[in-house]
Amino acid sequence: MYGLSEEDRQIQARARGFADELIPFEEEAERSGAELPAEVTAAHAKRARELGLHSTNMPKDLGGGGCTSLQQVLVQEQMGRVTNALGWVAATPPSWLPAVATGDQIERYVRPAIAGEREECYAITEEGAGSDVDAIEATATRDKDQYVLNGVKWHVTSFNTADFAFFQARLAGGPHHGEHAMFLVDLPSPGVRVVRTPAYSHTISHHHPIVAFTDVRVPAASLVGAEGDGMTFAYEWFRFERLMVAARCLGAADRLTGEMTAFAAARRVGGEPVSERGLVAGMLADSLTELFAARAMTYETARAIDRGADVKVSHAQCSMAKLYCSEMAGRVADRAVQVFGGRGYMRENVAERFFRELRVERIWEGTSEIQRMIIARQMTKRGPAALA
């Protein structure tokens, strides 16, 4: 099914097996506020590297997996089957960076990230600039051989585990005044401080604090690419992340359909399994049907990227996949809670955890509303047939 090659099936099987190794740790993670013992988390990360599931999106010549986009989707789909973000140990460092990084940046950031020795976070979103990245107000001012960075960033995912950040800002002064630029900032650095760390609906160990950058000085060599390139990198990151969000939502929906089907077949009411009751049967059937459609869409989007599709077409198709899969998974999670009944409202139940965790998939990396705008804009520019 889905026309997978033998190599595709092998990496898919490794990823599924690894996900099955992680699943038994979910309830402990939920009870402990997602803080598993450090040695356990380290062992999981080591296992991901041993299985070739870490840095699948990075070039082989730098130590990465060199996997196709489809294979990356297959891996992240399986990681999506695991709650509490335990699957994030199969990390995907920024695949757009090697092409624009300097030799020094390759050695200091790219290779260590691929090896699992360093971890990044993105300081892009602001209180008044979420999906609309162009609205950011953070600034970067050139001062001789340094840049001075200022701004307050929101939802800096994984800041508590990262040792460097990508900071996006508008240039203040100079020939590219007002344009975007991106910088590498080592953590910790003078002038970088956590304002506060809000609590979120999900229970995961990766925090999303509000972080202030006040007169943070970085060497000019910390500039990624050239002045004015910042939005280009943001768009590349969004394309990749939106496809991976879609993939992980497939995995969540896959796990949920399996769990609720097994429960509905075993649970008996009035002498018959609830799966035979029409309203429950309808929820099961709708969930699997939507998963089938979503998986076909996501796999085809990845294959198109592997074939070298036009970047703007891929941008819209990644938005389509993210939009449909995130909303599909939310519907499946809601049905799963209903099928499990009171059990589905217990935190020890996978449906309850996914019900909370999947809600954000319709928000981060661009809201569903933003995805619809991107798709509609490309439809009017290129025509529907160019996208589907």
Short mmCIF file of C-alpha atoms in Angstrom, two decimals:
data_model
loop_
_atom_site.label_atom_id
_atom_site.label_comp_id
_atom_site.label_asym_id
_atom_site.label_seq_id
_atom_site.Cartn_x
_atom_site.Cartn_y
_atom_site.Cartn_z
CA MET A 1 0.00 0.00 0.00
CA TYR A 2 1.10 3.59 -0.74
CA GLY A 3 3.82 2.35 -3.11
CA LEU A 4 6.62 2.22 -0.54
CA SER A 5 10.00 0.82 -1.54
CA GLU A 6 11.78 -1.82 0.51
CA GLU A 7 14.08 0.87 1.91
CA ASP A 8 11.03 2.95 2.85
CA ARG A 9 9.46 0.00 4.63
CA GLN A 10 12.64 -0.74 6.55
CA ILE A 11 12.99 2.73 8.01
CA GLN A 12 9.26 2.81 8.69
CA ALA A 13 9.54 -0.50 10.59
CA ARG A 14 12.52 0.77 12.62
CA ALA A 15 10.62 3.90 13.53
CA ARG A 16 7.49 1.97 14.47
CA GLY A 17 9.50 -0.38 16.65
CA PHE A 18 11.16 2.55 18.39
CA ALA A 19 7.79 4.22 18.97
CA ASP A 20 6.59 0.99 20.57
CA GLU A 21 9.63 1.15 22.90
CA LEU A 22 8.68 4.69 23.96
CA ILE A 23 4.95 4.17 24.49
CA PRO A 24 5.35 2.36 27.86
CA PHE A 25 6.93 5.54 29.28
CA GLU A 26 3.92 7.76 28.48
CA GLU A 27 1.99 7.37 31.73
CA GLU A 28 5.11 7.95 33.83
CA ALA A 29 5.82 11.09 31.81
CA GLU A 30 2.25 12.30 32.36
CA ARG A 31 2.43 11.70 36.12
CA SER A 32 5.84 13.33 36.50
CA GLY A 33 5.12 16.49 34.53
CA ALA A 34 7.02 14.94 31.61
CA GLU A 35 10.29 14.94 33.55
CA LEU A 36 11.62 11.42 33.07
CA PRO A 37 14.95 10.58 34.72
CA ALA A 38 17.82 12.11 32.75
CA GLU A 39 19.39 8.73 32.12
CA VAL A 40 16.14 7.46 30.59
CA THR A 41 15.85 10.40 28.21
CA ALA A 42 19.54 10.05 27.29
CA ALA A 43 19.02 6.36 26.57
CA HIS A 44 16.07 7.16 24.31
CA ALA A 45 18.10 9.74 22.40
CA LYS A 46 20.98 7.28 22.02
CA ARG A 47 18.60 4.62 20.76
CA ALA A 48 17.18 7.02 18.17
CA ARG A 49 20.69 7.66 16.85
CA GLU A 50 21.54 3.95 16.80
CA LEU A 51 18.45 3.24 14.72
CA GLY A 52 19.25 6.01 12.23
CA LEU A 53 16.15 7.98 13.23
CA HIS A 54 17.97 11.14 14.37
CA SER A 55 18.78 13.84 11.75
CA THR A 56 17.07 11.92 8.94
CA ASN A 57 16.67 15.25 7.15
CA MET A 58 20.36 16.18 7.19
CA PRO A 59 23.01 15.46 4.51
CA LYS A 60 24.92 12.20 4.74
CA ASP A 61 28.27 13.90 4.18
CA LEU A 62 27.74 15.80 7.45
CA GLY A 63 26.67 12.72 9.37
CA GLY A 64 22.93 12.90 8.77
CA GLY A 65 20.56 10.29 7.41
CA GLY A 66 20.20 11.80 3.95
CA CYS A 67 16.66 10.45 3.80
CA THR A 68 14.09 11.38 1.20
CA SER A 69 11.21 13.65 2.21
CA LEU A 70 8.92 10.63 2.13
CA GLN A 71 11.20 8.69 4.47
CA GLN A 72 11.34 11.65 6.83
CA VAL A 73 7.53 11.65 6.86
CA LEU A 74 7.48 7.90 7.56
CA VAL A 75 9.73 8.37 10.60
CA GLN A 76 7.87 11.35 12.03
CA GLU A 77 4.54 9.63 11.47
CA GLN A 78 5.63 6.88 13.84
CA MET A 79 6.97 9.40 16.36
CA GLY A 80 3.52 10.99 16.26
CA ARG A 81 2.06 7.77 17.67
CA VAL A 82 3.72 8.58 21.02
CA THR A 83 2.26 11.10 23.46
CA ASN A 84 4.10 13.56 25.74
CA ALA A 85 6.55 14.46 22.92
CA LEU A 86 8.70 11.46 23.81
CA GLY A 87 9.24 10.94 20.09
CA TRP A 88 11.00 14.29 19.79
CA VAL A 89 14.26 12.47 20.52
CA ALA A 90 14.16 11.56 16.82
CA ALA A 91 15.16 15.15 16.21
CA THR A 92 15.33 16.98 12.88
CA PRO A 93 17.90 19.81 13.02
CA PRO A 94 17.41 22.67 10.53
CA SER A 95 17.93 21.07 7.12
CA TRP A 96 18.03 24.46 5.40
CA LEU A 97 21.11 25.57 7.37
CA PRO A 98 23.97 23.58 5.74
CA ALA A 99 23.41 25.24 2.35
CA VAL A 100 23.91 28.75 3.77
CA ALA A 101 26.13 28.14 6.81
CA THR A 102 29.73 29.26 6.89
CA GLY A 103 32.46 26.72 7.54
CA ASP A 104 32.65 27.86 11.15
CA GLN A 105 28.88 27.54 11.56
CA ILE A 106 29.01 24.03 10.10
CA GLU A 107 31.59 22.97 12.66
CA ARG A 108 30.11 24.80 15.66
CA TYR A 109 26.42 24.19 15.10
CA VAL A 110 25.50 21.87 12.23
CA ARG A 111 27.75 18.87 12.88
CA PRO A 112 27.17 18.88 16.67
CA ALA A 113 23.40 19.15 16.15
CA ILE A 114 23.46 16.19 13.76
CA ALA A 115 25.50 14.20 16.27
CA GLY A 116 22.99 14.99 19.02
CA GLU A 117 25.53 17.06 20.93
CA ARG A 118 23.75 20.41 20.48
CA GLU A 119 20.08 21.40 20.27
CA GLU A 120 18.45 24.45 18.76
CA CYS A 121 15.37 26.52 19.48
CA TYR A 122 13.66 29.21 17.42
CA ALA A 123 13.16 32.71 18.82
CA ILE A 124 10.89 34.13 16.15
CA THR A 125 7.30 34.55 17.42
CA GLU A 126 6.39 37.69 19.34
CA GLU A 127 3.37 38.84 21.30
CA GLY A 128 2.09 40.76 18.29
CA ALA A 129 3.55 38.54 15.58
CA GLY A 130 2.55 34.89 15.47
CA SER A 131 1.69 33.35 12.12
CA ASP A 132 2.47 36.72 10.52
CA VAL A 133 6.26 36.56 10.90
CA ASP A 134 6.71 39.74 8.87
CA ALA A 135 5.17 41.69 11.76
CA ILE A 136 8.05 41.06 14.18
CA GLU A 137 9.49 44.10 15.96
CA ALA A 138 12.76 42.68 17.31
CA THR A 139 15.80 44.57 16.03
CA ALA A 140 19.39 43.85 15.06
CA THR A 141 21.80 46.79 14.89
CA ARG A 142 25.28 46.51 13.39
CA ASP A 143 28.04 47.81 15.66
CA LYS A 144 31.45 47.35 14.00
CA ASP A 145 32.17 43.62 14.07
CA GLN A 146 29.08 42.78 16.13
CA TYR A 147 25.28 42.91 16.01
CA VAL A 148 23.21 44.07 18.97
CA LEU A 149 19.95 42.15 19.30
CA ASN A 150 16.84 43.34 21.11
CA GLY A 151 13.36 41.84 21.36
CA VAL A 152 10.98 39.75 23.42
CA LYS A 153 10.12 36.38 21.91
CA TRP A 154 7.14 34.19 22.77
CA HIS A 155 6.65 30.41 22.62
CA VAL A 156 10.37 29.66 22.30
CA THR A 157 9.87 25.91 22.12
CA SER A 158 12.64 23.79 23.68
CA PHE A 159 14.47 26.79 25.13
CA ASN A 160 15.05 24.84 28.35
CA THR A 161 16.88 22.05 26.52
CA ALA A 162 18.58 24.08 23.77
CA ASP A 163 22.09 25.49 23.80
CA PHE A 164 21.67 27.80 20.84
CA ALA A 165 18.84 29.81 19.33
CA PHE A 166 17.87 31.15 15.93
CA PHE A 167 16.89 34.77 16.56
CA GLN A 168 14.99 36.61 13.83
CA ALA A 169 14.92 40.40 13.77
CA ARG A 170 14.50 43.47 11.60
CA LEU A 171 17.69 45.26 10.70
CA ALA A 172 17.96 48.73 12.20
CA GLY A 173 20.03 51.02 10.01
CA GLY A 174 22.33 50.17 7.15
CA PRO A 175 21.53 49.33 3.50
CA HIS A 176 19.00 46.65 4.48
CA HIS A 177 17.15 48.71 7.08
CA GLY A 178 13.79 47.16 7.94
CA GLU A 179 14.55 43.83 6.28
CA HIS A 180 14.75 40.54 8.15
CA ALA A 181 17.91 38.77 9.28
CA MET A 182 18.53 35.62 11.30
CA PHE A 183 21.27 35.08 13.86
CA LEU A 184 22.76 32.21 15.84
CA VAL A 185 22.85 32.96 19.56
CA ASP A 186 24.65 30.68 21.99
CA LEU A 187 22.76 29.86 25.17
CA PRO A 188 23.23 31.07 27.76
CA SER A 189 24.42 34.52 26.66
CA PRO A 190 24.53 37.85 28.53
CA GLY A 191 21.27 39.72 28.02
CA VAL A 192 19.17 36.60 27.37
CA ARG A 193 16.69 35.86 30.15
CA VAL A 194 13.44 34.00 30.62
CA VAL A 195 10.61 36.41 31.42
CA ARG A 196 8.27 33.61 32.42
CA THR A 197 7.41 30.06 31.46
CA PRO A 198 3.64 29.66 30.94
CA ALA A 199 1.90 26.35 31.57
CA TYR A 200 0.40 24.75 28.47
CA SER A 201 -2.33 22.17 27.89
CA HIS A 202 0.09 19.38 27.05
CA THR A 203 2.49 17.66 29.44
CA ILE A 204 5.89 17.62 27.74
CA SER A 205 9.42 18.32 28.91
CA HIS A 206 10.07 20.95 26.23
CA HIS A 207 9.07 24.33 27.65
CA HIS A 208 7.85 27.30 25.62
CA PRO A 209 8.94 30.36 27.64
CA ILE A 210 8.76 34.04 26.87
CA VAL A 211 12.38 35.11 26.43
CA ALA A 212 13.82 38.63 26.46
CA PHE A 213 16.90 39.50 24.41
CA THR A 214 18.26 42.78 25.77
CA ASP A 215 21.34 44.31 24.10
CA VAL A 216 22.61 40.84 23.27
CA ARG A 217 25.89 41.15 21.42
CA VAL A 218 26.83 38.49 18.87
CA PRO A 219 29.77 38.51 16.44
CA ALA A 220 29.01 39.41 12.84
CA ALA A 221 29.89 35.80 12.00
CA SER A 222 26.67 34.78 13.77
CA LEU A 223 24.59 36.18 10.91
CA VAL A 224 22.97 33.33 8.97
CA GLY A 225 23.33 33.87 5.25
CA ALA A 226 23.14 37.54 4.36
CA GLU A 227 21.28 40.57 5.65
CA GLY A 228 17.76 40.49 4.25
CA ASP A 229 17.60 36.69 4.00
CA GLY A 230 15.72 36.08 7.24
CA MET A 231 12.27 35.54 5.76
CA THR A 232 13.62 33.07 3.20
CA PHE A 233 14.90 30.83 5.99
CA ALA A 234 11.66 31.22 7.94
CA TYR A 235 9.65 30.08 4.91
CA GLU A 236 11.91 27.07 4.38
CA TRP A 237 11.54 26.14 8.03
CA PHE A 238 7.76 26.51 7.84
CA ARG A 239 7.50 24.29 4.77
CA PHE A 240 9.43 21.51 6.46
CA GLU A 241 7.74 21.82 9.85
CA ARG A 242 4.25 21.94 8.36
CA LEU A 243 4.88 18.68 6.54
CA MET A 244 6.27 17.09 9.70
CA VAL A 245 3.28 18.33 11.72
CA ALA A 246 1.08 16.59 9.16
CA ALA A 247 3.13 13.42 9.51
CA ARG A 248 2.94 13.36 13.30
CA CYS A 249 -0.81 13.94 13.14
CA LEU A 250 -1.07 10.85 10.94
CA GLY A 251 0.70 8.85 13.62
CA ALA A 252 -1.57 10.15 16.36
CA ALA A 253 -4.68 9.35 14.34
CA ASP A 254 -3.30 5.91 13.53
CA ARG A 255 -2.74 5.14 17.22
CA LEU A 256 -6.15 6.47 18.19
CA THR A 257 -8.08 4.56 15.53
CA GLY A 258 -6.37 1.35 16.62
CA GLU A 259 -7.00 1.95 20.31
CA MET A 260 -10.64 2.95 19.99
CA THR A 261 -11.41 0.14 17.55
CA ALA A 262 -9.99 -2.45 19.94
CA PHE A 263 -11.92 -0.94 22.86
CA ALA A 264 -15.19 -0.71 20.94
CA ALA A 265 -14.88 -4.33 19.83
CA ALA A 266 -14.28 -5.54 23.40
CA ARG A 267 -16.68 -3.27 25.28
CA ARG A 268 -20.14 -4.83 25.48
CA VAL A 269 -23.40 -3.04 26.19
CA GLY A 270 -26.69 -4.88 26.16
CA GLY A 271 -24.92 -8.07 25.22
CA GLU A 272 -23.20 -6.77 22.09
CA PRO A 273 -19.98 -4.89 21.37
CA VAL A 274 -20.42 -1.13 21.14
CA SER A 275 -18.69 -1.30 17.75
CA GLU A 276 -21.99 -2.77 16.48
CA ARG A 277 -23.94 0.28 17.59
CA GLY A 278 -24.50 2.48 14.58
CA LEU A 279 -23.37 5.78 16.06
CA VAL A 280 -20.13 4.28 17.38
CA ALA A 281 -19.54 2.39 14.13
CA GLY A 282 -19.90 5.67 12.28
CA MET A 283 -17.21 7.31 14.41
CA LEU A 284 -14.83 4.43 13.77
CA ALA A 285 -15.49 4.43 10.03
CA ASP A 286 -15.16 8.20 9.67
CA SER A 287 -11.87 8.20 11.57
CA LEU A 288 -10.21 5.55 9.42
CA THR A 289 -11.54 7.07 6.20
CA GLU A 290 -10.13 10.48 7.07
CA LEU A 291 -6.81 8.93 8.09
CA PHE A 292 -6.57 7.14 4.75
CA ALA A 293 -7.19 10.38 2.84
CA ALA A 294 -4.77 12.36 5.01
CA ARG A 295 -2.00 9.80 4.67
CA ALA A 296 -2.35 9.69 0.87
CA MET A 297 -2.17 13.50 0.73
CA THR A 298 0.88 13.75 2.98
CA TYR A 299 2.82 10.99 1.23
CA GLU A 300 2.11 12.53 -2.18
CA THR A 301 3.21 15.97 -0.94
CA ALA A 302 6.51 14.46 0.23
CA ARG A 303 6.97 12.58 -3.04
CA ALA A 304 6.40 15.79 -5.01
CA ILE A 305 9.19 17.47 -3.01
CA ASP A 306 11.46 14.51 -3.78
CA ARG A 307 10.63 14.94 -7.48
CA GLY A 308 11.71 18.57 -7.33
CA ALA A 309 8.33 20.29 -7.41
CA ASP A 310 8.16 24.06 -7.71
CA VAL A 311 8.88 25.57 -4.29
CA LYS A 312 5.73 27.71 -4.26
CA VAL A 313 3.58 24.72 -5.18
CA SER A 314 5.23 22.72 -2.39
CA HIS A 315 4.65 25.62 0.00
CA ALA A 316 0.92 25.49 -0.70
CA GLN A 317 0.77 21.70 -0.62
CA CYS A 318 2.58 21.56 2.74
CA SER A 319 -0.05 24.01 3.99
CA MET A 320 -2.78 21.76 2.60
CA ALA A 321 -1.30 18.72 4.35
CA LYS A 322 -0.82 20.57 7.63
CA LEU A 323 -4.34 22.01 7.50
CA TYR A 324 -6.11 18.77 6.69
CA CYS A 325 -4.08 16.44 8.88
CA SER A 326 -4.14 18.64 11.98
CA GLU A 327 -7.90 19.13 11.75
CA MET A 328 -8.43 15.45 10.92
CA ALA A 329 -6.42 14.34 13.96
CA GLY A 330 -8.39 16.70 16.18
CA ARG A 331 -11.64 15.16 15.01
CA VAL A 332 -10.30 11.64 15.53
CA ALA A 333 -9.15 12.49 19.06
CA ASP A 334 -12.55 13.93 19.91
CA ARG A 335 -14.28 10.79 18.64
CA ALA A 336 -11.84 8.59 20.54
CA VAL A 337 -12.65 10.32 23.83
CA GLN A 338 -16.33 9.77 23.10
CA VAL A 339 -15.89 6.09 22.23
CA PHE A 340 -13.92 5.47 25.44
CA GLY A 341 -16.55 7.34 27.44
CA GLY A 342 -15.52 8.13 31.01
CA ARG A 343 -12.23 6.32 30.47
CA GLY A 344 -11.45 8.73 27.67
CA TYR A 345 -11.43 11.61 30.15
CA MET A 346 -8.76 10.00 32.34
CA ARG A 347 -5.18 11.17 31.88
CA GLU A 348 -3.96 7.60 31.90
CA ASN A 349 -5.90 7.11 28.66
CA VAL A 350 -4.16 7.82 25.36
CA ALA A 351 -7.27 9.52 23.96
CA GLU A 352 -7.29 12.11 26.73
CA ARG A 353 -3.62 12.94 26.25
CA PHE A 354 -3.93 13.26 22.48
CA PHE A 355 -7.11 15.31 22.87
CA ARG A 356 -5.01 17.96 24.67
CA GLU A 357 -1.81 17.56 22.69
CA LEU A 358 -3.27 17.69 19.21
CA ARG A 359 -5.08 20.98 19.70
CA VAL A 360 -1.91 22.99 19.19
CA GLU A 361 -1.27 21.40 15.79
CA ARG A 362 -3.93 23.73 14.37
CA ILE A 363 -2.04 26.72 15.77
CA TRP A 364 1.76 26.45 15.71
CA GLU A 365 3.77 26.69 12.49
CA GLY A 366 0.88 28.80 11.20
CA THR A 367 -2.77 28.58 12.18
CA SER A 368 -5.37 26.76 10.10
CA GLU A 369 -6.64 30.15 8.99
CA ILE A 370 -3.20 31.16 7.73
CA GLN A 371 -2.88 27.86 5.85
CA ARG A 372 -6.20 28.55 4.12
CA MET A 373 -4.99 31.99 3.08
CA ILE A 374 -1.76 30.54 1.65
CA ILE A 375 -3.66 27.88 -0.30
CA ALA A 376 -6.27 30.30 -1.65
CA ARG A 377 -3.59 32.78 -2.71
CA GLN A 378 -1.77 30.13 -4.73
CA MET A 379 -5.06 28.91 -6.21
CA THR A 380 -5.83 32.36 -7.58
CA LYS A 381 -2.26 32.86 -8.85
CA ARG A 382 -1.68 29.42 -10.39
CA GLY A 383 -5.07 27.81 -10.71
CA PRO A 384 -6.38 24.87 -8.69
CA ALA A 385 -4.95 22.27 -11.11
CA ALA A 386 -1.38 23.37 -10.30
CA LEU A 387 -1.87 22.38 -6.67
CA ALA A 388 -4.09 19.32 -6.99
#
